[in-house]
mmCIF file of C-alpha atoms in Angstrom:
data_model
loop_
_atom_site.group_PDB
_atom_site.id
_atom_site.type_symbol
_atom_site.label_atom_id
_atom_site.label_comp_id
_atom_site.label_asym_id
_atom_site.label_seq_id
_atom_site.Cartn_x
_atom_site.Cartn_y
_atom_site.Cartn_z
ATOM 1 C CA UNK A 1 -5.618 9.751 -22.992
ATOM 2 C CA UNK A 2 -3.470 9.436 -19.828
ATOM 3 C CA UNK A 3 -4.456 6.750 -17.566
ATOM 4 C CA UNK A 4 -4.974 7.898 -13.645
ATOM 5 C CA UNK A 5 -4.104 5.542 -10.614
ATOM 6 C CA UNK A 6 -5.742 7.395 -7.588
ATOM 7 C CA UNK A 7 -7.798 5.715 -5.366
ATOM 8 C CA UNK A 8 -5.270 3.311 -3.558
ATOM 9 C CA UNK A 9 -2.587 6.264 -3.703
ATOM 10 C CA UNK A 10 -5.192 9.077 -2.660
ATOM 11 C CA UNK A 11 -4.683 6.553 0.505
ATOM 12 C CA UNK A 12 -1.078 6.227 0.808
ATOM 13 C CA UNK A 13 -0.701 9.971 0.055
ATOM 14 C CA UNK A 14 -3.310 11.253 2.892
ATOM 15 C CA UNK A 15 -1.922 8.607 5.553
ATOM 16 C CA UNK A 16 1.909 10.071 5.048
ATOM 17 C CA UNK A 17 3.146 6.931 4.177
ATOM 18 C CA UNK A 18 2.150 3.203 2.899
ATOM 19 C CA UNK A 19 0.692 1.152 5.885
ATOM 20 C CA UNK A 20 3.410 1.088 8.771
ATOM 21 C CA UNK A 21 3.730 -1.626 10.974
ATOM 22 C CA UNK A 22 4.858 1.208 13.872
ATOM 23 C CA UNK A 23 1.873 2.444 16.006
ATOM 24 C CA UNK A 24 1.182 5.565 15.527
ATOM 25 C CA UNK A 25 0.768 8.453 18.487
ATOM 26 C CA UNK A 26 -2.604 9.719 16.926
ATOM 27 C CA UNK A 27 -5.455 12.138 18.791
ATOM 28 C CA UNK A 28 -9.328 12.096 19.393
ATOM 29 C CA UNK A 29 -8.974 8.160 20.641
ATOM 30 C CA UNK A 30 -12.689 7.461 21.291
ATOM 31 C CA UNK A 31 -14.723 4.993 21.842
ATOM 32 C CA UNK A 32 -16.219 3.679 18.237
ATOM 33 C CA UNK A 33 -19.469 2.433 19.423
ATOM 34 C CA UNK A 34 -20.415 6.424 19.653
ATOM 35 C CA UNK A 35 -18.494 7.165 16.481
ATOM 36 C CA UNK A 36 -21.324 8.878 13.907
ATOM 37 C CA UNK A 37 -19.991 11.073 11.518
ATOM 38 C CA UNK A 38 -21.837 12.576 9.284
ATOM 39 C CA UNK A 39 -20.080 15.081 6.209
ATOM 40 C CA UNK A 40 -21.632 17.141 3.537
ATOM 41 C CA UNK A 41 -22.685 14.249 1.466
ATOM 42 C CA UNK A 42 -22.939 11.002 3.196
ATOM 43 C CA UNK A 43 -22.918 9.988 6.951
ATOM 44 C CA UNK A 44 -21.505 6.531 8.433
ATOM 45 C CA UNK A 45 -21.290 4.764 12.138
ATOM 46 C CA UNK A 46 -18.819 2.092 13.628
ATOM 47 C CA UNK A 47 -20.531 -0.573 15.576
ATOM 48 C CA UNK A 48 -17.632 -1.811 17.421
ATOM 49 C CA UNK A 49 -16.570 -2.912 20.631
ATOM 50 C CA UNK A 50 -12.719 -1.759 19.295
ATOM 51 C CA UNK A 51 -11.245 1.654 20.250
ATOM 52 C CA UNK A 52 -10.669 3.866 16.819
ATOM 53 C CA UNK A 53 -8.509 7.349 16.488
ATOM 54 C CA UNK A 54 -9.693 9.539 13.737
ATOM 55 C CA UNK A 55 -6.319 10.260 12.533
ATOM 56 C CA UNK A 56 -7.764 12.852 9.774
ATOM 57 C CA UNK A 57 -10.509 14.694 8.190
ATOM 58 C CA UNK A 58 -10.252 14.996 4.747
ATOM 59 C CA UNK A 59 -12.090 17.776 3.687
ATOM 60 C CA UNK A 60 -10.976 17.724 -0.158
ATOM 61 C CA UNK A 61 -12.322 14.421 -0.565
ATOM 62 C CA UNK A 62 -14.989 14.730 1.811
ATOM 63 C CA UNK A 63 -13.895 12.272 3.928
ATOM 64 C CA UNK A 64 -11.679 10.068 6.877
ATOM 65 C CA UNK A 65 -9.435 8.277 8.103
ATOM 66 C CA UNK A 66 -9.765 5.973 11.280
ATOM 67 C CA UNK A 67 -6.355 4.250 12.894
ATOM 68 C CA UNK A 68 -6.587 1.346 15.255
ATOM 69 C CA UNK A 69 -3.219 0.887 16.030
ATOM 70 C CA UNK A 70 -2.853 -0.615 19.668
ATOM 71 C CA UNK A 71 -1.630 -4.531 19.023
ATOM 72 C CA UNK A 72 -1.129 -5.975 15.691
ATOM 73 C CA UNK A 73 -2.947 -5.918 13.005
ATOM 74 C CA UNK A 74 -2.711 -2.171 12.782
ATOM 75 C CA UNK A 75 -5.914 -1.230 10.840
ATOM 76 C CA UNK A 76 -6.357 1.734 8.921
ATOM 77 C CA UNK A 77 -10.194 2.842 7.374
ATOM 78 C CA UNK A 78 -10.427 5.665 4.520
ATOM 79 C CA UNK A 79 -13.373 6.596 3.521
ATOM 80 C CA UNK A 80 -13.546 9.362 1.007
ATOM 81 C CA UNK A 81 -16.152 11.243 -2.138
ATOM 82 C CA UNK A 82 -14.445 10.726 -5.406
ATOM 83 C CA UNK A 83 -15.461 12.518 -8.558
ATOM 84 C CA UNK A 84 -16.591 10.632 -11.381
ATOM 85 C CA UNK A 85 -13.469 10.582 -13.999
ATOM 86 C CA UNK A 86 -15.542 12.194 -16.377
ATOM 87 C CA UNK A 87 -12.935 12.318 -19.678
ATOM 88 C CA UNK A 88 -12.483 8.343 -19.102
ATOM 89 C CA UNK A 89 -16.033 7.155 -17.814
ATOM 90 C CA UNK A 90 -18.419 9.658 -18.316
ATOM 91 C CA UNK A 91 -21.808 7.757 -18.939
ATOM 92 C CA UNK A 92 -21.022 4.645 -17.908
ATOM 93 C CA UNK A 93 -23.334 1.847 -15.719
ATOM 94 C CA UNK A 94 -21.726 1.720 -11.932
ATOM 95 C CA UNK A 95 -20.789 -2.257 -12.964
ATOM 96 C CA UNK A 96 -19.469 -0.782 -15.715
ATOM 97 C CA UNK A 97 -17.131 2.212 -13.792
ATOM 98 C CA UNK A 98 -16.624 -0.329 -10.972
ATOM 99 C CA UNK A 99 -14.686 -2.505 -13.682
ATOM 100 C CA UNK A 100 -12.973 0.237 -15.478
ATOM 101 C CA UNK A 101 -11.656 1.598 -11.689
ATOM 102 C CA UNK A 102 -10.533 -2.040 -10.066
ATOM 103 C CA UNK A 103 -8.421 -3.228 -13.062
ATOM 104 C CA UNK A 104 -7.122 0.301 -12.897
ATOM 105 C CA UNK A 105 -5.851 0.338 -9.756
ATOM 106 C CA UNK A 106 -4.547 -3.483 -9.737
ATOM 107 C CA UNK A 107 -2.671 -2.466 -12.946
ATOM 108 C CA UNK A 108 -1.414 0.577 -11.233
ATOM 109 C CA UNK A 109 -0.068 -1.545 -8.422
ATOM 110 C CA UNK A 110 1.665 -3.803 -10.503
ATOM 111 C CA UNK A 111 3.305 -0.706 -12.180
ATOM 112 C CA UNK A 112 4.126 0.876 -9.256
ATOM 113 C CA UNK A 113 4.862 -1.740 -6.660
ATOM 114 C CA UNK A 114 5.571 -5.445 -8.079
ATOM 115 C CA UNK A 115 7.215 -4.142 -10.744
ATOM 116 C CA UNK A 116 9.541 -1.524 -8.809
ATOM 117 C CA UNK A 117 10.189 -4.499 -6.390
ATOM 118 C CA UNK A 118 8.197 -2.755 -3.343
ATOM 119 C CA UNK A 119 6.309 -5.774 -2.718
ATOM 120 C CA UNK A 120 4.473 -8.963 -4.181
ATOM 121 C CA UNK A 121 0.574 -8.599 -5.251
ATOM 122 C CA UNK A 122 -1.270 -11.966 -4.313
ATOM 123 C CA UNK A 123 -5.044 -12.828 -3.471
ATOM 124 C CA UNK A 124 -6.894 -10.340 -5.729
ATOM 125 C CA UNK A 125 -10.333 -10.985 -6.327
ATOM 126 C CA UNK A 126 -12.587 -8.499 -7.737
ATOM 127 C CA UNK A 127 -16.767 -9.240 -6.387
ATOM 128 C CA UNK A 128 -20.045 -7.424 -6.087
ATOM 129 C CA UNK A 129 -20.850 -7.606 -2.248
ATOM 130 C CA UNK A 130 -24.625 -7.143 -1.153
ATOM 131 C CA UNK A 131 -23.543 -4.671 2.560
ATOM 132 C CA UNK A 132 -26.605 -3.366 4.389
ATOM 133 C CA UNK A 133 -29.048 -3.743 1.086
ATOM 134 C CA UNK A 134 -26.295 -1.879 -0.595
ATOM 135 C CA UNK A 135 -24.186 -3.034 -3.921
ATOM 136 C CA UNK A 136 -20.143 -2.576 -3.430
ATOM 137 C CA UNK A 137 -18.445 -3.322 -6.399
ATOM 138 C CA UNK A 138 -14.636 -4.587 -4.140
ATOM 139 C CA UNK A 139 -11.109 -5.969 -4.262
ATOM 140 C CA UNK A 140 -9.415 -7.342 -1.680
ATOM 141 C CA UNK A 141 -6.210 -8.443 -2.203
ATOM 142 C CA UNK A 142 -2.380 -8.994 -0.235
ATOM 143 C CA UNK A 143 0.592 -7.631 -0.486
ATOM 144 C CA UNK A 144 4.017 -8.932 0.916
ATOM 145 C CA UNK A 145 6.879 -6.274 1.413
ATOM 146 C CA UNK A 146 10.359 -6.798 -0.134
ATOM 147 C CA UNK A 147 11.554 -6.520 3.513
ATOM 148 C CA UNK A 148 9.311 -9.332 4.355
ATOM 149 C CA UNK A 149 8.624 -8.217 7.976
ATOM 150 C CA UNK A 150 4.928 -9.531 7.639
ATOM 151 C CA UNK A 151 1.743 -9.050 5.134
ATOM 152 C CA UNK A 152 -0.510 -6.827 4.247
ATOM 153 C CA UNK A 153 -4.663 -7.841 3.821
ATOM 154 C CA UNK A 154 -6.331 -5.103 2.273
ATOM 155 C CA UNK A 155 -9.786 -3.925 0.038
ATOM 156 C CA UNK A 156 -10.803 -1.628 -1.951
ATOM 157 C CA UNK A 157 -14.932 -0.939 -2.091
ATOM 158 C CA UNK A 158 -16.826 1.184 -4.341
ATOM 159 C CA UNK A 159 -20.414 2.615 -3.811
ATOM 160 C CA UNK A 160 -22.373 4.233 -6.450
ATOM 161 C CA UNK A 161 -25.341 6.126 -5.241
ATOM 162 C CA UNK A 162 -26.740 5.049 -9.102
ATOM 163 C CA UNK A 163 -26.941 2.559 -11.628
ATOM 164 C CA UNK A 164 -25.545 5.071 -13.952
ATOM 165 C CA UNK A 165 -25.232 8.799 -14.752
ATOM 166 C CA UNK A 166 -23.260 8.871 -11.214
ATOM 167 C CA UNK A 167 -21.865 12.422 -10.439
ATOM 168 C CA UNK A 168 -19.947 11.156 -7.742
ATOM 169 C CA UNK A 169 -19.256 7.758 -5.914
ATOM 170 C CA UNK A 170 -17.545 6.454 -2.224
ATOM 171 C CA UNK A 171 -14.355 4.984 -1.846
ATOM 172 C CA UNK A 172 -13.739 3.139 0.980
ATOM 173 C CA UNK A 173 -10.262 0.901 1.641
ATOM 174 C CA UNK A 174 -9.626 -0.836 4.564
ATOM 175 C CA UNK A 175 -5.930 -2.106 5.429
ATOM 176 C CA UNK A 176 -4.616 -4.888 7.998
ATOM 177 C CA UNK A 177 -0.751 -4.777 8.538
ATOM 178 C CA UNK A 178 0.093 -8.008 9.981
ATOM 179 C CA UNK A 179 3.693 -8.428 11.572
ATOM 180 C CA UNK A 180 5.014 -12.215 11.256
ATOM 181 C CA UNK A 181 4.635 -13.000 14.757
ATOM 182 C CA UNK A 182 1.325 -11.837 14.540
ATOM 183 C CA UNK A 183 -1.876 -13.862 15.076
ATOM 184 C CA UNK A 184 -3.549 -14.628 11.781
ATOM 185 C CA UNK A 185 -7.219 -14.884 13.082
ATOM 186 C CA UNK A 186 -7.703 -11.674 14.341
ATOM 187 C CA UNK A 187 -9.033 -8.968 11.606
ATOM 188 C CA UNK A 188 -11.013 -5.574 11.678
ATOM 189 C CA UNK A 189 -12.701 -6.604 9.094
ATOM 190 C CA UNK A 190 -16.198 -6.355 11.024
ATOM 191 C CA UNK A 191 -15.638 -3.028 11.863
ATOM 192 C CA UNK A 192 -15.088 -2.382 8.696
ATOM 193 C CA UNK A 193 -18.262 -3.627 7.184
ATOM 194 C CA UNK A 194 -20.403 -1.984 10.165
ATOM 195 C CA UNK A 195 -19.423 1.262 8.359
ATOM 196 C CA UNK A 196 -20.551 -0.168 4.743
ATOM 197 C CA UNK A 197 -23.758 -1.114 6.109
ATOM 198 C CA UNK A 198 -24.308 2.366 7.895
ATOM 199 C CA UNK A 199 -23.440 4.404 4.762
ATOM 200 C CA UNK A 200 -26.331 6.576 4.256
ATOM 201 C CA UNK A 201 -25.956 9.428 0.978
ATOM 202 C CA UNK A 202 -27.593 12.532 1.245
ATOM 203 C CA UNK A 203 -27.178 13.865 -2.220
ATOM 204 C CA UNK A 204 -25.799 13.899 -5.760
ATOM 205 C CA UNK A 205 -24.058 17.464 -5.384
ATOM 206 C CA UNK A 206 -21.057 18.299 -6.365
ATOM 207 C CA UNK A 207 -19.914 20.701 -3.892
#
């Protein structure tokens, strides 16, 4: 069976490019403490005093992306509907997928990045976070480009509507692209987590 790296390149792939330490000129700036968007299967809110762009809907995945790319660190929020992989996972527990999918992807970015001497992998730790009475099954983790013009803090969290026979679960990644001059103790990390603890599913569908 072929193994499938997706979730962290489903990112880089619908942003046009790995995180970029260049602001982008993106539309629809508003301001995110009226941001509610709701989509065919889930709905989520930003509770922030911050000013977000949705840079794009992502209607194959059923999802977005949100920019916030005015001073340093540039953030970037995806949140998206994956399929369950059904010929690798099918029948599973969520722990169970959620373990399967995180030393996926941190294999996949050793394959793909450390090992192809795009950048370093540091900090990864894989944890079950309690978000608004929800289980996310996450890893956060740092990368360090070969150009060394700063860092990148990032995480990947998983939401499983079920404890198992999921048809479908949420990805959501959040990125901070820190430049070397840049402060350290700022992060969007909050806003970030307002939108776990909003998530709200509507259904199992498939469509």
């Amino acid at each position: 069976m072929k193994t499938k790296y997706y979730l962290i390149y489903v990112f880089i792939l619908l942003t046009g490019c790995a995180p970029s330490p260049t602001p982008l000129d993106l539309p629809s700036d508003i301001k995110a403490e009226d941001m509610e968007i709701e989509t065919q299967h889930y709905s989520i809110a930003l509770n922030s005093a911050e000013r977000w762009k949705i840079a794009k809907i992502i209607e194959k995945y059923d999802g977005i992306i949100l920019n916030r790319d005015k001073e340093p660190p540039f953030c970037r929020i995806m949140v998206i509907k994956k399929r369950v992989d059904q010929d690798a996972i099918e029948g599973q527990s969520a722990r169970e997928m959620a373990i399967y999918i995180r030393n996926r992807e941190k294999q996949g970015m050793i394959t793909f990045g450390v090992d192809k001497g795009l950048y370093q992998l540091r900090e990864v730790t894989m944890a079950e976070e309690i978000i608004g009475e929800k289980i996310f099954y996450s890893m956060n983790y740092k990368t360090i480009p070969a150009q060394e013009w700063g860092y990148e803090k990032a995480g990947l969290y998983l939401y499983f509507p079920k404890e198992s026979d999921n048809e479908y679960y949420i990805v959501a990644h959040f990125s901070q692209t820190y430049l070397n001059e840049s402060p350290s103790d700022q992060s969007c990390r909050p806003d970030f987590v307002s939108i776990l603890e909003s998530l709200k599913i509507k259904s199992q569908g498939e469509n």
